PDB file of C-alpha atoms in Angstrom:
ATOM      1  CA  MET A   1     -11.836  30.168 -31.823  1.00 38.00           C
ATOM      2  CA  ASN A   2     -13.251  31.096 -35.090  1.00 41.00           C
ATOM      3  CA  ASP A   3     -10.125  30.127 -37.314  1.00 42.00           C
ATOM      4  CA  LYS A   4     -10.785  33.167 -39.385  1.00 40.00           C
ATOM      5  CA  LYS A   5     -10.430  35.259 -36.704  1.00 39.00           C
ATOM      6  CA  VAL A   6      -7.329  33.260 -35.410  1.00 44.00           C
ATOM      7  CA  ILE A   7      -5.325  33.267 -38.908  1.00 49.00           C
ATOM      8  CA  ASN A   8      -6.991  37.591 -39.600  1.00 67.00           C
ATOM      9  CA  VAL A   9      -5.468  39.149 -36.473  1.00 85.00           C
ATOM     10  CA  GLY A  10      -1.567  39.335 -35.051  1.00 87.00           C
ATOM     11  CA  GLY A  11       0.572  41.929 -34.819  1.00 90.00           C
ATOM     12  CA  GLN A  12       3.405  42.782 -33.054  1.00 93.00           C
ATOM     13  CA  ALA A  13       5.583  45.744 -30.404  1.00 96.00           C
ATOM     14  CA  VAL A  14       7.374  49.027 -31.473  1.00 95.00           C
ATOM     15  CA  ILE A  15       8.571  51.707 -29.735  1.00 94.00           C
ATOM     16  CA  GLU A  16       5.996  52.838 -28.107  1.00 95.00           C
ATOM     17  CA  GLY A  17       3.220  51.829 -29.782  1.00 96.00           C
ATOM     18  CA  VAL A  18       1.844  47.851 -31.486  1.00 97.00           C
ATOM     19  CA  MET A  19       1.262  47.058 -35.137  1.00 96.00           C
ATOM     20  CA  MET A  20      -1.329  45.239 -35.971  1.00 96.00           C
ATOM     21  CA  ARG A  21      -2.222  42.425 -39.322  1.00 92.00           C
ATOM     22  CA  GLY A  22      -5.912  42.498 -40.843  1.00 89.00           C
ATOM     23  CA  ALA A  23      -6.887  40.649 -43.855  1.00 84.00           C
ATOM     24  CA  ASP A  24      -5.818  43.755 -45.735  1.00 88.00           C
ATOM     25  CA  ASN A  25      -4.186  45.660 -43.558  1.00 91.00           C
ATOM     26  CA  LEU A  26      -1.258  46.660 -41.682  1.00 94.00           C
ATOM     27  CA  SER A  27      -1.670  49.051 -38.790  1.00 95.00           C
ATOM     28  CA  THR A  28       1.125  50.727 -36.949  1.00 96.00           C
ATOM     29  CA  ALA A  29      -0.557  52.904 -33.719  1.00 96.00           C
ATOM     30  CA  ILE A  30       1.618  54.870 -31.540  1.00 96.00           C
ATOM     31  CA  ARG A  31       2.365  57.279 -28.592  1.00 96.00           C
ATOM     32  CA  ARG A  32       3.713  60.035 -29.355  1.00 93.00           C
ATOM     33  CA  ALA A  33       5.382  62.462 -26.366  1.00 91.00           C
ATOM     34  CA  ASP A  34       1.995  64.575 -24.953  1.00 90.00           C
ATOM     35  CA  GLY A  35      -0.326  61.802 -24.778  1.00 91.00           C
ATOM     36  CA  SER A  36      -2.622  61.347 -27.887  1.00 92.00           C
ATOM     37  CA  ILE A  37      -1.977  58.253 -30.672  1.00 95.00           C
ATOM     38  CA  GLU A  38      -0.569  57.964 -34.442  1.00 95.00           C
ATOM     39  CA  LEU A  39      -1.635  55.383 -36.294  1.00 96.00           C
ATOM     40  CA  PHE A  40      -0.396  54.594 -39.679  1.00 94.00           C
ATOM     41  CA  ARG A  41      -2.022  52.323 -42.307  1.00 94.00           C
ATOM     42  CA  GLN A  42      -1.568  50.864 -45.523  1.00 92.00           C
ATOM     43  CA  PRO A  43      -2.677  47.624 -47.530  1.00 91.00           C
ATOM     44  CA  PHE A  44      -1.319  44.592 -47.024  1.00 90.00           C
ATOM     45  CA  ILE A  45      -2.039  40.987 -49.145  1.00 87.00           C
ATOM     46  CA  SER A  46       0.700  38.797 -48.630  1.00 89.00           C
ATOM     47  CA  LYS A  47       2.750  37.307 -51.744  1.00 90.00           C
ATOM     48  CA  THR A  48       1.230  33.582 -50.552  1.00 89.00           C
ATOM     49  CA  SER A  49      -1.887  34.417 -51.981  1.00 87.00           C
ATOM     50  CA  THR A  50      -1.414  35.830 -54.260  1.00 90.00           C
ATOM     51  CA  VAL A  51       1.969  34.254 -56.145  1.00 91.00           C
ATOM     52  CA  LYS A  52       0.238  30.233 -56.504  1.00 91.00           C
ATOM     53  CA  LEU A  53       3.722  28.746 -56.031  1.00 93.00           C
ATOM     54  CA  TYR A  54       4.348  31.259 -52.531  1.00 91.00           C
ATOM     55  CA  GLY A  55       1.062  29.559 -51.195  1.00 90.00           C
ATOM     56  CA  VAL A  56       2.574  26.196 -51.049  1.00 92.00           C
ATOM     57  CA  PRO A  57       3.070  23.999 -47.530  1.00 89.00           C
ATOM     58  CA  LEU A  58       6.704  25.278 -46.479  1.00 88.00           C
ATOM     59  CA  ILE A  59       7.607  27.604 -48.957  1.00 92.00           C
ATOM     60  CA  ARG A  60       4.172  29.779 -47.106  1.00 91.00           C
ATOM     61  CA  GLY A  61       6.319  29.736 -44.064  1.00 88.00           C
ATOM     62  CA  PHE A  62       9.662  30.639 -44.822  1.00 91.00           C
ATOM     63  CA  VAL A  63       8.443  33.651 -47.683  1.00 92.00           C
ATOM     64  CA  SER A  64       5.291  35.152 -44.518  1.00 88.00           C
ATOM     65  CA  LEU A  65       8.541  34.842 -42.650  1.00 87.00           C
ATOM     66  CA  ILE A  66      11.049  37.255 -45.165  1.00 91.00           C
ATOM     67  CA  GLU A  67       7.566  39.319 -44.824  1.00 91.00           C
ATOM     68  CA  MET A  68       6.890  40.244 -41.486  1.00 87.00           C
ATOM     69  CA  PHE A  69      11.007  40.486 -40.880  1.00 87.00           C
ATOM     70  CA  LEU A  70      10.987  43.392 -43.722  1.00 90.00           C
ATOM     71  CA  ILE A  71       7.457  44.651 -42.325  1.00 90.00           C
ATOM     72  CA  GLY A  72       9.103  44.158 -38.620  1.00 88.00           C
ATOM     73  CA  LEU A  73      12.303  46.383 -39.700  1.00 88.00           C
ATOM     74  CA  LYS A  74      10.323  48.959 -41.624  1.00 89.00           C
ATOM     75  CA  THR A  75       7.517  49.478 -38.422  1.00 91.00           C
ATOM     76  CA  LEU A  76      10.889  49.098 -36.177  1.00 89.00           C
ATOM     77  CA  THR A  77      12.706  52.624 -38.124  1.00 88.00           C
ATOM     78  CA  PHE A  78       9.293  54.205 -37.633  1.00 90.00           C
ATOM     79  CA  SER A  79       8.610  53.956 -34.656  1.00 92.00           C
ATOM     80  CA  ALA A  80      11.754  54.702 -33.796  1.00 88.00           C
ATOM     81  CA  SER A  81      12.264  58.128 -35.767  1.00 86.00           C
ATOM     82  CA  ARG A  82       9.217  59.499 -34.205  1.00 89.00           C
ATOM     83  CA  TRP A  83      10.889  58.611 -30.410  1.00 88.00           C
ATOM     84  CA  GLU A  84      13.252  60.336 -32.323  1.00 84.00           C
ATOM     85  CA  ILE A  85      11.419  63.279 -33.222  1.00 86.00           C
ATOM     86  CA  ASP A  86      10.357  63.659 -29.434  1.00 86.00           C
ATOM     87  CA  LEU A  87      13.487  63.335 -27.691  1.00 84.00           C
ATOM     88  CA  ALA A  88      14.823  66.145 -29.994  1.00 81.00           C
ATOM     89  CA  LYS A  89      11.285  67.874 -28.920  1.00 82.00           C
ATOM     90  CA  GLU A  90      12.094  67.205 -25.068  1.00 80.00           C
ATOM     91  CA  GLU A  91      15.854  68.603 -25.604  1.00 75.00           C
ATOM     92  CA  ALA A  92      14.504  71.466 -27.597  1.00 75.00           C
ATOM     93  CA  ALA A  93      12.054  73.082 -24.923  1.00 75.00           C
ATOM     94  CA  GLN A  94      15.149  72.245 -21.898  1.00 74.00           C
ATOM     95  CA  GLY A  95      17.657  74.399 -24.297  1.00 71.00           C
ATOM     96  CA  LYS A  96      19.997  71.260 -25.151  1.00 67.00           C
ATOM     97  CA  GLU A  97      20.734  72.143 -28.648  1.00 63.00           C
ATOM     98  CA  VAL A  98      19.216  69.722 -30.358  1.00 55.00           C
ATOM     99  CA  LYS A  99      22.406  67.525 -32.795  1.00 61.00           C
ATOM    100  CA  LYS A 100      21.102  66.679 -35.863  1.00 60.00           C
ATOM    101  CA  GLN A 101      22.371  64.133 -38.126  1.00 59.00           C
ATOM    102  CA  SER A 102      22.439  63.825 -42.173  1.00 61.00           C
ATOM    103  CA  ASN A 103      20.131  61.771 -43.752  1.00 64.00           C
ATOM    104  CA  ALA A 104      23.982  59.713 -45.377  1.00 67.00           C
ATOM    105  CA  ARG A 105      25.317  59.594 -41.758  1.00 72.00           C
ATOM    106  CA  ARG A 106      22.250  57.698 -40.496  1.00 69.00           C
ATOM    107  CA  LYS A 107      21.740  55.290 -43.375  1.00 71.00           C
ATOM    108  CA  LEU A 108      25.412  54.191 -42.482  1.00 77.00           C
ATOM    109  CA  GLU A 109      24.890  53.809 -38.166  1.00 73.00           C
ATOM    110  CA  GLU A 110      21.921  51.602 -39.332  1.00 71.00           C
ATOM    111  CA  ILE A 111      23.757  49.612 -41.973  1.00 81.00           C
ATOM    112  CA  GLY A 112      26.131  49.196 -38.664  1.00 83.00           C
ATOM    113  CA  SER A 113      23.905  48.683 -36.487  1.00 80.00           C
ATOM    114  CA  TYR A 114      21.920  45.422 -38.945  1.00 77.00           C
ATOM    115  CA  ILE A 115      26.266  44.496 -39.883  1.00 88.00           C
ATOM    116  CA  PHE A 116      26.450  44.354 -36.127  1.00 87.00           C
ATOM    117  CA  ALA A 117      23.054  43.187 -35.132  1.00 85.00           C
ATOM    118  CA  PHE A 118      24.074  39.533 -37.693  1.00 87.00           C
ATOM    119  CA  GLY A 119      27.053  39.499 -36.788  1.00 92.00           C
ATOM    120  CA  LEU A 120      26.305  38.832 -33.514  1.00 89.00           C
ATOM    121  CA  ALA A 121      23.432  36.336 -34.140  1.00 89.00           C
ATOM    122  CA  PHE A 122      25.761  34.492 -36.775  1.00 92.00           C
ATOM    123  CA  LEU A 123      28.390  34.081 -33.649  1.00 93.00           C
ATOM    124  CA  LEU A 124      26.026  33.437 -31.069  1.00 91.00           C
ATOM    125  CA  PHE A 125      23.655  30.817 -32.765  1.00 91.00           C
ATOM    126  CA  VAL A 126      25.854  29.567 -35.245  1.00 93.00           C
ATOM    127  CA  LEU A 127      29.770  29.952 -34.835  1.00 94.00           C
ATOM    128  CA  LEU A 128      29.752  28.956 -31.357  1.00 95.00           C
ATOM    129  CA  PRO A 129      27.606  25.785 -30.573  1.00 96.00           C
ATOM    130  CA  TYR A 130      28.914  24.184 -33.948  1.00 96.00           C
ATOM    131  CA  LYS A 131      33.074  24.347 -32.526  1.00 95.00           C
ATOM    132  CA  LEU A 132      31.701  24.193 -28.785  1.00 96.00           C
ATOM    133  CA  ALA A 133      30.551  20.895 -30.344  1.00 95.00           C
ATOM    134  CA  GLU A 134      33.173  20.126 -31.919  1.00 94.00           C
ATOM    135  CA  LEU A 135      35.582  20.835 -29.510  1.00 95.00           C
ATOM    136  CA  ILE A 136      34.626  18.309 -27.414  1.00 95.00           C
ATOM    137  CA  GLY A 137      34.458  15.871 -29.965  1.00 93.00           C
ATOM    138  CA  LEU A 138      30.833  15.252 -30.912  1.00 95.00           C
ATOM    139  CA  SER A 139      32.175  15.548 -35.704  1.00 92.00           C
ATOM    140  CA  LYS A 140      31.628  11.619 -35.818  1.00 91.00           C
ATOM    141  CA  GLN A 141      28.176  11.362 -34.137  1.00 93.00           C
ATOM    142  CA  ASN A 142      25.730  13.326 -35.932  1.00 94.00           C
ATOM    143  CA  LEU A 143      23.055  13.054 -33.465  1.00 94.00           C
ATOM    144  CA  TYR A 144      24.876  13.864 -30.840  1.00 95.00           C
ATOM    145  CA  PHE A 145      26.375  17.136 -32.957  1.00 96.00           C
ATOM    146  CA  ASN A 146      23.575  18.761 -33.111  1.00 96.00           C
ATOM    147  CA  LEU A 147      21.370  17.801 -29.510  1.00 96.00           C
ATOM    148  CA  PHE A 148      24.038  19.607 -28.372  1.00 96.00           C
ATOM    149  CA  ALA A 149      24.676  22.460 -30.528  1.00 96.00           C
ATOM    150  CA  GLY A 150      21.317  22.516 -30.923  1.00 95.00           C
ATOM    151  CA  SER A 151      20.876  22.369 -26.718  1.00 95.00           C
ATOM    152  CA  ILE A 152      23.436  25.667 -26.657  1.00 95.00           C
ATOM    153  CA  ARG A 153      21.351  27.232 -29.797  1.00 95.00           C
ATOM    154  CA  ILE A 154      18.487  26.698 -26.972  1.00 93.00           C
ATOM    155  CA  VAL A 155      21.146  28.701 -24.088  1.00 94.00           C
ATOM    156  CA  PHE A 156      21.940  31.356 -25.440  1.00 94.00           C
ATOM    157  CA  PHE A 157      18.987  31.880 -26.728  1.00 93.00           C
ATOM    158  CA  VAL A 158      16.196  32.032 -23.238  1.00 93.00           C
ATOM    159  CA  VAL A 159      19.909  33.894 -21.786  1.00 94.00           C
ATOM    160  CA  TYR A 160      19.466  36.749 -25.112  1.00 92.00           C
ATOM    161  CA  ILE A 161      16.354  36.953 -23.977  1.00 93.00           C
ATOM    162  CA  TRP A 162      16.412  37.427 -20.151  1.00 94.00           C
ATOM    163  CA  ALA A 163      19.546  39.875 -20.446  1.00 94.00           C
ATOM    164  CA  ILE A 164      17.704  42.079 -23.048  1.00 93.00           C
ATOM    165  CA  SER A 165      14.582  41.930 -20.897  1.00 94.00           C
ATOM    166  CA  LEU A 166      16.635  43.758 -17.841  1.00 94.00           C
ATOM    167  CA  MET A 167      16.804  47.044 -20.161  1.00 94.00           C
ATOM    168  CA  LYS A 168      14.791  49.733 -19.458  1.00 92.00           C
ATOM    169  CA  ASP A 169      13.575  50.281 -22.803  1.00 92.00           C
ATOM    170  CA  VAL A 170      12.809  46.257 -23.961  1.00 94.00           C
ATOM    171  CA  LYS A 171      10.766  46.030 -20.556  1.00 95.00           C
ATOM    172  CA  ARG A 172       8.378  48.918 -22.220  1.00 95.00           C
ATOM    173  CA  LEU A 173       8.462  47.260 -25.507  1.00 95.00           C
ATOM    174  CA  PHE A 174       7.346  44.148 -23.565  1.00 96.00           C
ATOM    175  CA  ARG A 175       4.253  45.091 -22.118  1.00 97.00           C
ATOM    176  CA  TYR A 176       2.972  47.108 -26.053  1.00 97.00           C
ATOM    177  CA  HIS A 177       4.394  42.799 -27.054  1.00 97.00           C
ATOM    178  CA  GLY A 178       1.914  42.338 -24.021  1.00 97.00           C
ATOM    179  CA  ALA A 179      -0.859  44.753 -24.775  1.00 97.00           C
ATOM    180  CA  GLU A 180      -0.493  43.826 -28.254  1.00 97.00           C
ATOM    181  CA  HIS A 181      -1.678  39.499 -27.215  1.00 96.00           C
ATOM    182  CA  LYS A 182      -4.666  40.716 -24.814  1.00 97.00           C
ATOM    183  CA  ASN A 183      -6.629  42.620 -27.655  1.00 97.00           C
ATOM    184  CA  VAL A 184      -5.453  39.247 -29.526  1.00 95.00           C
ATOM    185  CA  HIS A 185      -6.954  37.201 -27.333  1.00 95.00           C
ATOM    186  CA  ALA A 186     -10.185  39.531 -27.071  1.00 95.00           C
ATOM    187  CA  PHE A 187     -11.100  39.544 -30.257  1.00 95.00           C
ATOM    188  CA  GLU A 188     -10.724  35.853 -30.984  1.00 91.00           C
ATOM    189  CA  LYS A 189     -12.536  34.849 -27.908  1.00 92.00           C
ATOM    190  CA  GLY A 190     -15.383  37.907 -28.966  1.00 93.00           C
ATOM    191  CA  VAL A 191     -14.899  39.428 -25.684  1.00 94.00           C
ATOM    192  CA  PRO A 192     -16.248  43.182 -25.705  1.00 95.00           C
ATOM    193  CA  LEU A 193     -13.101  44.696 -27.199  1.00 96.00           C
ATOM    194  CA  GLU A 194     -13.435  47.528 -23.804  1.00 95.00           C
ATOM    195  CA  ILE A 195     -10.000  48.301 -21.740  1.00 96.00           C
ATOM    196  CA  ALA A 196     -10.943  46.764 -18.878  1.00 96.00           C
ATOM    197  CA  GLU A 197     -12.090  42.679 -20.536  1.00 97.00           C
ATOM    198  CA  ILE A 198      -9.020  43.249 -22.758  1.00 97.00           C
ATOM    199  CA  GLN A 199      -7.043  43.652 -19.222  1.00 97.00           C
ATOM    200  CA  LYS A 200      -8.539  40.564 -17.617  1.00 97.00           C
ATOM    201  CA  MET A 201      -6.905  38.622 -20.969  1.00 97.00           C
ATOM    202  CA  SER A 202      -3.594  36.616 -20.815  1.00 95.00           C
ATOM    203  CA  THR A 203      -0.469  38.507 -21.834  1.00 96.00           C
ATOM    204  CA  ILE A 204       0.911  34.748 -23.004  1.00 92.00           C
ATOM    205  CA  HIS A 205      -0.510  34.034 -26.475  1.00 89.00           C
ATOM    206  CA  PRO A 206       0.652  29.697 -28.643  1.00 81.00           C
ATOM    207  CA  ARG A 207       0.580  31.712 -31.901  1.00 80.00           C
ATOM    208  CA  CYS A 208       3.103  34.910 -30.542  1.00 86.00           C
ATOM    209  CA  GLY A 209       7.094  35.345 -32.934  1.00 83.00           C
ATOM    210  CA  THR A 210       8.823  33.771 -29.590  1.00 84.00           C
ATOM    211  CA  SER A 211       6.686  30.504 -30.207  1.00 81.00           C
ATOM    212  CA  PHE A 212       7.961  29.940 -33.643  1.00 85.00           C
ATOM    213  CA  MET A 213      11.279  30.694 -33.227  1.00 87.00           C
ATOM    214  CA  PHE A 214      11.694  28.331 -30.525  1.00 85.00           C
ATOM    215  CA  PHE A 215       9.688  25.538 -32.610  1.00 85.00           C
ATOM    216  CA  VAL A 216      13.092  26.385 -35.299  1.00 90.00           C
ATOM    217  CA  LEU A 217      15.279  26.237 -32.954  1.00 91.00           C
ATOM    218  CA  LEU A 218      13.728  22.698 -32.597  1.00 90.00           C
ATOM    219  CA  VAL A 219      12.757  21.987 -36.328  1.00 92.00           C
ATOM    220  CA  ALA A 220      16.801  22.628 -36.665  1.00 94.00           C
ATOM    221  CA  ILE A 221      18.383  19.686 -34.617  1.00 94.00           C
ATOM    222  CA  LEU A 222      16.179  17.171 -36.251  1.00 93.00           C
ATOM    223  CA  VAL A 223      16.814  18.458 -40.187  1.00 95.00           C
ATOM    224  CA  PHE A 224      20.064  19.248 -39.538  1.00 96.00           C
ATOM    225  CA  SER A 225      20.524  16.054 -37.660  1.00 96.00           C
ATOM    226  CA  ILE A 226      19.605  13.777 -40.969  1.00 95.00           C
ATOM    227  CA  THR A 227      21.546  15.730 -43.260  1.00 96.00           C
ATOM    228  CA  ASP A 228      24.135  15.336 -41.742  1.00 96.00           C
ATOM    229  CA  ALA A 229      23.053  11.595 -41.165  1.00 95.00           C
ATOM    230  CA  LEU A 230      22.882  11.742 -44.635  1.00 95.00           C
ATOM    231  CA  VAL A 231      26.437  13.002 -46.323  1.00 95.00           C
ATOM    232  CA  SER A 232      28.196  11.398 -44.188  1.00 94.00           C
ATOM    233  CA  ALA A 233      26.666   8.228 -45.138  1.00 93.00           C
ATOM    234  CA  PHE A 234      26.405   8.838 -48.701  1.00 93.00           C
ATOM    235  CA  ILE A 235      28.223  11.928 -50.036  1.00 94.00           C
ATOM    236  CA  LEU A 236      31.502  12.426 -48.315  1.00 92.00           C
ATOM    237  CA  HIS A 237      32.395   9.224 -46.840  1.00 90.00           C
ATOM    238  CA  THR A 238      33.429  10.749 -43.849  1.00 92.00           C
ATOM    239  CA  THR A 239      33.048  13.039 -40.818  1.00 92.00           C
ATOM    240  CA  VAL A 240      31.147  16.530 -42.415  1.00 94.00           C
ATOM    241  CA  PRO A 241      33.796  19.370 -42.045  1.00 94.00           C
ATOM    242  CA  LEU A 242      32.400  21.976 -40.195  1.00 95.00           C
ATOM    243  CA  ALA A 243      32.704  24.594 -42.559  1.00 95.00           C
ATOM    244  CA  LEU A 244      30.112  22.121 -44.970  1.00 96.00           C
ATOM    245  CA  ARG A 245      28.477  21.846 -42.379  1.00 96.00           C
ATOM    246  CA  ILE A 246      27.696  25.574 -41.319  1.00 95.00           C
ATOM    247  CA  SER A 247      26.780  26.063 -44.703  1.00 96.00           C
ATOM    248  CA  TYR A 248      24.883  23.818 -46.193  1.00 96.00           C
ATOM    249  CA  HIS A 249      22.746  24.358 -42.017  1.00 96.00           C
ATOM    250  CA  LEU A 250      21.853  27.671 -43.187  1.00 94.00           C
ATOM    251  CA  LEU A 251      20.188  26.941 -46.889  1.00 95.00           C
ATOM    252  CA  LEU A 252      18.713  24.977 -45.553  1.00 95.00           C
ATOM    253  CA  THR A 253      17.271  27.375 -43.345  1.00 92.00           C
ATOM    254  CA  PRO A 254      14.282  28.088 -45.899  1.00 92.00           C
ATOM    255  CA  LEU A 255      12.787  24.543 -45.488  1.00 94.00           C
ATOM    256  CA  VAL A 256      13.537  24.664 -40.902  1.00 94.00           C
ATOM    257  CA  SER A 257      11.890  27.702 -40.936  1.00 91.00           C
ATOM    258  CA  GLY A 258       8.691  26.089 -43.784  1.00 91.00           C
ATOM    259  CA  ILE A 259       8.630  23.069 -41.204  1.00 92.00           C
ATOM    260  CA  SER A 260       8.336  25.368 -38.148  1.00 88.00           C
ATOM    261  CA  TYR A 261       5.450  27.757 -39.366  1.00 87.00           C
ATOM    262  CA  GLU A 262       3.104  24.247 -40.778  1.00 86.00           C
ATOM    263  CA  VAL A 263       3.992  23.390 -37.057  1.00 82.00           C
ATOM    264  CA  LEU A 264       2.780  26.720 -35.286  1.00 79.00           C
ATOM    265  CA  LYS A 265       0.115  27.236 -38.119  1.00 79.00           C
ATOM    266  CA  PHE A 266      -1.214  23.525 -37.230  1.00 77.00           C
ATOM    267  CA  SER A 267      -0.860  24.027 -33.146  1.00 73.00           C
ATOM    268  CA  GLY A 268      -2.731  27.074 -33.733  1.00 67.00           C
ATOM    269  CA  ARG A 269      -5.836  25.696 -35.299  1.00 72.00           C
ATOM    270  CA  LYS A 270      -5.445  22.206 -32.457  1.00 71.00           C
ATOM    271  CA  ILE A 271      -4.890  23.644 -29.620  1.00 70.00           C
ATOM    272  CA  ASP A 272      -6.942  22.193 -27.332  1.00 73.00           C
ATOM    273  CA  HIS A 273      -5.148  19.321 -28.063  1.00 73.00           C
ATOM    274  CA  PRO A 274      -2.966  17.495 -25.290  1.00 79.00           C
ATOM    275  CA  LEU A 275       0.299  16.561 -27.685  1.00 75.00           C
ATOM    276  CA  VAL A 276      -0.228  20.051 -29.468  1.00 73.00           C
ATOM    277  CA  LYS A 277      -0.432  21.477 -25.691  1.00 75.00           C
ATOM    278  CA  LEU A 278       2.768  19.906 -25.725  1.00 78.00           C
ATOM    279  CA  MET A 279       4.260  21.265 -27.392  1.00 76.00           C
ATOM    280  CA  THR A 280       3.402  24.964 -27.681  1.00 78.00           C
ATOM    281  CA  VAL A 281       4.657  24.836 -23.364  1.00 84.00           C
ATOM    282  CA  PRO A 282       8.278  25.958 -23.853  1.00 86.00           C
ATOM    283  CA  GLY A 283       7.680  28.889 -26.542  1.00 84.00           C
ATOM    284  CA  MET A 284       5.049  30.157 -24.321  1.00 87.00           C
ATOM    285  CA  ALA A 285       6.950  29.425 -21.041  1.00 90.00           C
ATOM    286  CA  LEU A 286       9.571  31.746 -22.911  1.00 92.00           C
ATOM    287  CA  GLN A 287       6.891  34.157 -23.074  1.00 93.00           C
ATOM    288  CA  LYS A 288       6.835  35.227 -19.957  1.00 93.00           C
ATOM    289  CA  ILE A 289      10.142  37.335 -20.309  1.00 94.00           C
ATOM    290  CA  THR A 290       8.373  38.843 -24.249  1.00 94.00           C
ATOM    291  CA  THR A 291       5.154  39.733 -22.309  1.00 95.00           C
ATOM    292  CA  GLN A 292       4.963  42.275 -19.596  1.00 95.00           C
ATOM    293  CA  PRO A 293       1.353  43.270 -17.847  1.00 96.00           C
ATOM    294  CA  PRO A 294       0.750  46.407 -19.834  1.00 97.00           C
ATOM    295  CA  ASP A 295      -1.372  49.537 -18.038  1.00 97.00           C
ATOM    296  CA  ASP A 296      -4.745  50.896 -20.325  1.00 97.00           C
ATOM    297  CA  SER A 297      -2.685  53.324 -21.834  1.00 97.00           C
ATOM    298  CA  MET A 298      -0.294  50.846 -23.604  1.00 98.00           C
ATOM    299  CA  ILE A 299      -3.882  48.282 -23.999  1.00 97.00           C
ATOM    300  CA  GLU A 300      -5.556  52.019 -25.828  1.00 97.00           C
ATOM    301  CA  VAL A 301      -2.602  51.569 -28.792  1.00 97.00           C
ATOM    302  CA  ALA A 302      -3.048  48.502 -29.149  1.00 97.00           C
ATOM    303  CA  LEU A 303      -6.601  48.369 -29.326  1.00 97.00           C
ATOM    304  CA  VAL A 304      -6.768  51.407 -32.175  1.00 97.00           C
ATOM    305  CA  ALA A 305      -4.263  49.632 -34.151  1.00 97.00           C
ATOM    306  CA  MET A 306      -6.255  45.932 -34.021  1.00 96.00           C
ATOM    307  CA  LYS A 307      -9.963  48.158 -34.774  1.00 96.00           C
ATOM    308  CA  SER A 308      -7.666  50.129 -37.485  1.00 95.00           C
ATOM    309  CA  ALA A 309      -6.027  47.074 -39.294  1.00 94.00           C
ATOM    310  CA  LEU A 310     -10.232  45.434 -39.361  1.00 93.00           C
ATOM    311  CA  ASP A 311     -11.969  47.694 -40.423  1.00 92.00           C
ATOM    312  CA  MET A 312     -13.499  48.565 -37.163  1.00 94.00           C
ATOM    313  CA  ASP A 313     -14.355  52.120 -36.220  1.00 93.00           C
ATOM    314  CA  TYR A 314     -11.675  54.151 -33.082  1.00 93.00           C
ATOM    315  CA  SER A 315     -13.458  57.563 -34.012  1.00 90.00           C
ATOM    316  CA  GLU A 316     -13.752  57.487 -30.250  1.00 92.00           C
ATOM    317  CA  TYR A 317     -10.188  57.605 -29.402  1.00 92.00           C
ATOM    318  CA  ASN A 318      -7.391  60.324 -29.948  1.00 86.00           C
ATOM    319  CA  VAL A 319      -5.492  59.844 -33.250  1.00 93.00           C
ATOM    320  CA  LYS A 320      -3.876  61.134 -35.703  1.00 92.00           C
ATOM    321  CA  VAL A 321      -3.827  59.780 -38.781  1.00 92.00           C
ATOM    322  CA  LEU A 322      -0.515  59.550 -40.897  1.00 90.00           C
ATOM    323  CA  GLU A 323      -0.839  60.316 -45.017  1.00 82.00           C
ATOM    324  CA  SER A 324       3.039  58.910 -45.403  1.00 76.00           C
ATOM    325  CA  ILE A 325       5.493  57.332 -42.995  1.00 71.00           C
ATOM    326  CA  ASN A 326       7.247  59.560 -43.991  1.00 69.00           C
ATOM    327  CA  ASP A 327       5.405  62.955 -41.889  1.00 68.00           C
ATOM    328  CA  PRO A 328       7.272  65.030 -40.884  1.00 64.00           C
ATOM    329  CA  SER A 329       5.759  67.020 -37.619  1.00 65.00           C
TER     330      SER A 329
END
């Protein structure tokens, strides 16, 4: 396997499409209702490559996480706007009244949805696991407290992923996720970038964000256990209060994500090592839910995005290149 290729291509599924990241570009391809493919491409160089401090191990993991979160949010919003345009056109064609929202109202709804999402995440993955661990009397046993809370957090995470996978729109999103992985595999293995050949590839990939999230949950147990023991023994000389425990655990999130990033990066390079294979089993098993078999049209969209991101020719496909992410068409 060529390490450079592994590092230089990856992406995520968006609504009716795929975003791919190459060495110097981000390309988002979306299937429109009329069957055509829209493509928006923009240059991208990670801060980990341009700012020396941000490229330091551990720090680069957190920086990369923030970068990809912001990119993911932007591309998802972009794909949602294209889907809304197609929905409005369909409703107009059916003679339905199309309700237009003001930009201010749309922005307020977006902010409200973000607040709800972060609030739900805090409740499920922070407050409830810690409260349950406290209620069963584990506060004085730092290792067992974090093992229990971490296990509950993992259970909530898996159940949450499984629950949303039952939704029709999410299931379709996961099929595009599978298309993204199949294309990345095909590129890394050097097989012909043809739809029939790409379809032979697996939808499971060791460098997936799903695996990263699983690493984060596992690494958090270790880091939080050690930190709690040190704070309890050398600073407070007593049991760590729940509010304080939650506060500095949140502050340790960059360290946890940095360690997880390095572990995932290492596993991508040493994927044939028996220990690495064992480490990647949970995350790759979870991908049985987060990736689903794509159809040929989904493979085509992901292929266009990947070829664009890697400066390859995609002229054989029916593609409209957008000059701006705000193109109104």
